XYZ file of N, CA and C in Angstrom:
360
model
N 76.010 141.916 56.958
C 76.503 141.545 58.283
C 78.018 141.655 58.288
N 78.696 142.593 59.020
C 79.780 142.712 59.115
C 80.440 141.732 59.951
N 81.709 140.945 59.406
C 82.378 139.300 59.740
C 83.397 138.968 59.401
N 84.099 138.901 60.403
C 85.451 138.685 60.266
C 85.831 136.959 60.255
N 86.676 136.382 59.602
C 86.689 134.599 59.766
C 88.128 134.726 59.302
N 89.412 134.027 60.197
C 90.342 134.052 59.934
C 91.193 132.201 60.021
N 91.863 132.286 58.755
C 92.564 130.594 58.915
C 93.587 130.105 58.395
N 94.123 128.962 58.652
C 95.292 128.823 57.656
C 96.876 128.398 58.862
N 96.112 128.852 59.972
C 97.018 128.650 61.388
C 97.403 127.490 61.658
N 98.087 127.373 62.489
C 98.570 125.439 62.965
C 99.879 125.822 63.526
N 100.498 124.533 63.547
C 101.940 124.133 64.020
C 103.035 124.341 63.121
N 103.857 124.829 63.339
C 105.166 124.751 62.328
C 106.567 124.877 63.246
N 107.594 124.415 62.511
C 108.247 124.077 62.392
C 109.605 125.250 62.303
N 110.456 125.803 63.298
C 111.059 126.893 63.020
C 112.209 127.020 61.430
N 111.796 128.349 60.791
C 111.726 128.153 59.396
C 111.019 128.140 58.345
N 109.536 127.254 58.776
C 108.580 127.033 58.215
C 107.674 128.311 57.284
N 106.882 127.603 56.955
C 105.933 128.649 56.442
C 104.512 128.327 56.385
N 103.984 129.104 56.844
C 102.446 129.551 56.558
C 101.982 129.954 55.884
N 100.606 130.068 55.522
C 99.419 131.645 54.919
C 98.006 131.403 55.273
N 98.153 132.489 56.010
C 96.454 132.784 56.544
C 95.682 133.585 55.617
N 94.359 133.503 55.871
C 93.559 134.026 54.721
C 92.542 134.453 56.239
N 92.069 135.471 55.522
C 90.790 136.265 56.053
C 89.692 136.336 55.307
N 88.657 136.111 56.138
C 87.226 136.525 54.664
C 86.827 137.315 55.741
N 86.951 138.721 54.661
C 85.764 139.995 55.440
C 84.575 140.207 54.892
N 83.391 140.102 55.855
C 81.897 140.702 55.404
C 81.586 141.587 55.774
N 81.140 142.442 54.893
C 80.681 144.061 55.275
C 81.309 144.787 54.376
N 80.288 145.789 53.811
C 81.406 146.788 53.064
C 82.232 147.978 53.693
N 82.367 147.762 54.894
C 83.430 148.836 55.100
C 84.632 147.865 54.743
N 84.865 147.173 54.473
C 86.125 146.530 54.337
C 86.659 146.092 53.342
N 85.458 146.493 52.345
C 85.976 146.535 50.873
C 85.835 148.470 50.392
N 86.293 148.863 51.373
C 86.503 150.583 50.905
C 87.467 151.293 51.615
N 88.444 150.307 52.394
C 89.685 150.511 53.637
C 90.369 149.487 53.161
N 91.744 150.392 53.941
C 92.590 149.035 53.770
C 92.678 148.143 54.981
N 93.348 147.032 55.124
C 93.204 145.737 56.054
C 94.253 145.380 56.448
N 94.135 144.901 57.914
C 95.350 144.581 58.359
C 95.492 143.112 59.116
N 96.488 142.901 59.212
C 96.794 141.552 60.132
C 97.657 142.100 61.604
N 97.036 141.710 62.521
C 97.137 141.877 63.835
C 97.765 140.527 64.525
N 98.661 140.613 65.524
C 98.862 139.027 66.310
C 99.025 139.731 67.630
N 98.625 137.841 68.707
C 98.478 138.836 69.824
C 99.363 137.590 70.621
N 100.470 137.489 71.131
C 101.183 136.405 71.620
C 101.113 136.066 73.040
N 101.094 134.619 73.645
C 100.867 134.948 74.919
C 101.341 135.933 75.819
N 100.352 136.402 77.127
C 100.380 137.320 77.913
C 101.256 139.100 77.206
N 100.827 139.253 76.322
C 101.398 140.352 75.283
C 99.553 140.811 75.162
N 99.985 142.243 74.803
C 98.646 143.009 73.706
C 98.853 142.583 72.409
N 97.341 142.845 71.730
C 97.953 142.678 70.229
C 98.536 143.578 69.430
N 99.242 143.440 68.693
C 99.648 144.512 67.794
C 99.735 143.998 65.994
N 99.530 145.204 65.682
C 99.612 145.449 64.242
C 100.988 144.942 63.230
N 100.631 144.529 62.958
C 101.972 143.569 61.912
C 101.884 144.137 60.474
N 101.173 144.222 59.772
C 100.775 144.209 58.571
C 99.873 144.979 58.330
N 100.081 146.033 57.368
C 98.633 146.522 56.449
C 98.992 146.399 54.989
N 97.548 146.639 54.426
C 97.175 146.299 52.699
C 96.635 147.654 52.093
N 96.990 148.595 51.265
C 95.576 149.438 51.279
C 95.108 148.646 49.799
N 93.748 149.680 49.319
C 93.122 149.100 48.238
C 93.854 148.879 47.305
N 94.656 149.583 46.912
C 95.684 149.672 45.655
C 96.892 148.548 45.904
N 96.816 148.021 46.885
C 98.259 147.221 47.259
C 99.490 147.490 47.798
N 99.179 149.069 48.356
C 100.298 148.999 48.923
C 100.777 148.743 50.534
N 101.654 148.452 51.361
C 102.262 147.681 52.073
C 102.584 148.232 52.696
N 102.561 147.590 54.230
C 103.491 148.512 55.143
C 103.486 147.338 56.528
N 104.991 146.701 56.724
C 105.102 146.082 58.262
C 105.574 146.625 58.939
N 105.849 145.719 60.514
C 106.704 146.414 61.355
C 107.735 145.767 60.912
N 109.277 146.258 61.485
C 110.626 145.592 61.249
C 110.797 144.219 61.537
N 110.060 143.733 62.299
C 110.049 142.450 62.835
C 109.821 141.492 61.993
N 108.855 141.773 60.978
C 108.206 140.670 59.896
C 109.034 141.222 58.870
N 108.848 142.533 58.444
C 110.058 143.156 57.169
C 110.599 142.153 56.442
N 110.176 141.706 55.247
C 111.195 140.668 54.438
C 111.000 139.367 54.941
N 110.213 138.924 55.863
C 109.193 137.471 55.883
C 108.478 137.401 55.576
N 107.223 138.325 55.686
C 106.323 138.314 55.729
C 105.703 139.010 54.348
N 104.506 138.191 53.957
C 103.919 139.245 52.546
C 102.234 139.448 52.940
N 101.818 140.566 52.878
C 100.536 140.618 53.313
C 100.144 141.122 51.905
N 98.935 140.347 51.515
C 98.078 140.650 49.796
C 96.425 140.862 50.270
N 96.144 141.232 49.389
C 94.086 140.990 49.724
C 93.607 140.935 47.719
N 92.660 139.849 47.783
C 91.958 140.355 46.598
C 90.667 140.524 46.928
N 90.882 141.791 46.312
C 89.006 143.054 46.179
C 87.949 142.351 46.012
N 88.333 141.102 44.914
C 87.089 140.571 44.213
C 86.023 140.399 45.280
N 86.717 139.471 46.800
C 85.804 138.529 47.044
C 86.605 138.761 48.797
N 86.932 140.012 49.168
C 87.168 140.781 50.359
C 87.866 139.700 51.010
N 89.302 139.067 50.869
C 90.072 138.207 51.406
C 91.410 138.625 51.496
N 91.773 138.793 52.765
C 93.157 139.094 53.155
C 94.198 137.926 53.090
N 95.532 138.198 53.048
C 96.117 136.868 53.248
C 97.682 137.570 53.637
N 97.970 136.235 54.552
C 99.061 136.675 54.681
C 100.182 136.047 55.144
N 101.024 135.736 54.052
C 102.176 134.522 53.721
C 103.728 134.931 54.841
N 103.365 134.178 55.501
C 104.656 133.971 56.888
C 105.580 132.969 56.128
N 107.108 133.077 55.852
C 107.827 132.483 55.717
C 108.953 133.488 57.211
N 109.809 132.138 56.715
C 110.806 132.045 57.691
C 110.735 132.233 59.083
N 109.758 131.585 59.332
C 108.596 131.976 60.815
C 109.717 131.648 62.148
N 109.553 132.190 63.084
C 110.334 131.539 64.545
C 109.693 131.857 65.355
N 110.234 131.220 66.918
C 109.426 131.202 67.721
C 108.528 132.674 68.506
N 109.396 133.361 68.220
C 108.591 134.840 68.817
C 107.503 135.217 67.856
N 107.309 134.572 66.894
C 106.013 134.533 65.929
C 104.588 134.047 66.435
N 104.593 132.807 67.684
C 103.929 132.167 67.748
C 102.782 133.363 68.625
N 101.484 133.329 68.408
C 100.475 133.986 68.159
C 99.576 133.735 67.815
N 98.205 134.036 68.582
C 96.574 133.853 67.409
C 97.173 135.847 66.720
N 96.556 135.198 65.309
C 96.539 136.075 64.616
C 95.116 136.804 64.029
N 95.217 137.631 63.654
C 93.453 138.522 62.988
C 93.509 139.510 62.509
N 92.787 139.573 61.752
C 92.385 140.467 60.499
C 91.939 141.736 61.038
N 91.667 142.842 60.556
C 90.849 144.159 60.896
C 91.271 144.923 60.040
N 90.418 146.160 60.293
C 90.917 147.347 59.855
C 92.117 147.925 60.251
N 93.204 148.829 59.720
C 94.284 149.242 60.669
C 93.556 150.305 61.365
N 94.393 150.243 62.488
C 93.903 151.026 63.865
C 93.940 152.721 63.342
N 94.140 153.238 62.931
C 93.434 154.361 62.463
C 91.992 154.507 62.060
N 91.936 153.227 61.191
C 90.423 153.204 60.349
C 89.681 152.556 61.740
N 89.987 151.559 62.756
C 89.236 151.316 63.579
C 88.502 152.223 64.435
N 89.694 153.312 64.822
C 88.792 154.300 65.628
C 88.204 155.368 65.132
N 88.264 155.350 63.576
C 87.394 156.228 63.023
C 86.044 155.708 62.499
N 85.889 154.400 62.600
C 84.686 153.741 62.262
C 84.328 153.246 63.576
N 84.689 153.199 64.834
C 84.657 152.862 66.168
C 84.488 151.299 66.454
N 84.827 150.707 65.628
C 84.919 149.384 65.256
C 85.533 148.703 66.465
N 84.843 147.778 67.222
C 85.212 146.815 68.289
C 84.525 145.302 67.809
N 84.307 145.135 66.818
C 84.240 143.847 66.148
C 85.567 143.166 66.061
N 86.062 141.788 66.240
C 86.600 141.092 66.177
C 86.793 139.383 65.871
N 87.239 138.726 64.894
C 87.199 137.778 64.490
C 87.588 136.660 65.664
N 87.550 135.095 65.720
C 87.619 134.213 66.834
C 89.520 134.404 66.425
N 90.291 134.637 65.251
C 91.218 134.478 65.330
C 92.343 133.053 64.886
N 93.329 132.949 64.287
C 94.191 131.517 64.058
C 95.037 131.335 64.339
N 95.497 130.288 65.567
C 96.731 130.297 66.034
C 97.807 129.560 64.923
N 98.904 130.615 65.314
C 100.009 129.885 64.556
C 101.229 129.768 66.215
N 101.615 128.640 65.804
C 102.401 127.974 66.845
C 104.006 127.499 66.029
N 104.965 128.584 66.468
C 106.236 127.762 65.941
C 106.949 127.240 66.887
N 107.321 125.736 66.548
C 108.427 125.437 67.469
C 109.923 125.447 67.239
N 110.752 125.370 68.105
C 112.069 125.378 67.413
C 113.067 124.530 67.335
């Protein structure tokens, strides 16, 4: 059963820090790499973060040097450590495939998502 479950969200504190964790079910998602998505009020979501299998990395400029996105293979769990968070951060956040691999697997599955809320 392919399943997305994302957590680790809450309130913070501008500065603060977080880490969300993802548990993915299904094996397409232990044979792609994974991403973290946020979607902020009245905004689309967009892509923040990817992982591939091997570990390597890629944000947008925005997170660049806050943000660390990891996954371990063992047990298909994304994570992804927000330091120095501020308010244009605040967002439900979620896991997926990166949008390449989504529309090549046509993937419209989506997790309920974890809000992270910074204040300042």
């Amino acid at each position: 059963q392919v399943q997305l479950v994302e957590s680790g969200g809450g309130l913070v504190q501008f500065g603060g820090s977080l880490r969300l964790s993802c548990a993915a079910s299904g094996g397409i998602f232990s044979i792609n790499a994974m991403g973290w998505y946020r979607q902020a009020p009245g905004k689309s979501r967009e892509l923040v973060a990817t992982v591939t299998l091997g570990g390597g990395t890629w944000y947008i400029d925005d997170v660049q040097g806050r943000f660390i996105i990891s996954r371990n293979n063992a047990n298909n769990t994304v994570y992804l450590l927000m330091n120095n968070l501020k308010p244009e951060d605040t967002a439900v956040y979620y896991c997926n495939l990166p949008e390449r691999q989504m529309r090549m697997y046509k993937m419209d599955l989506w997790g309920k998502g974890t809000l992270v809320a910074v204040s300042s």
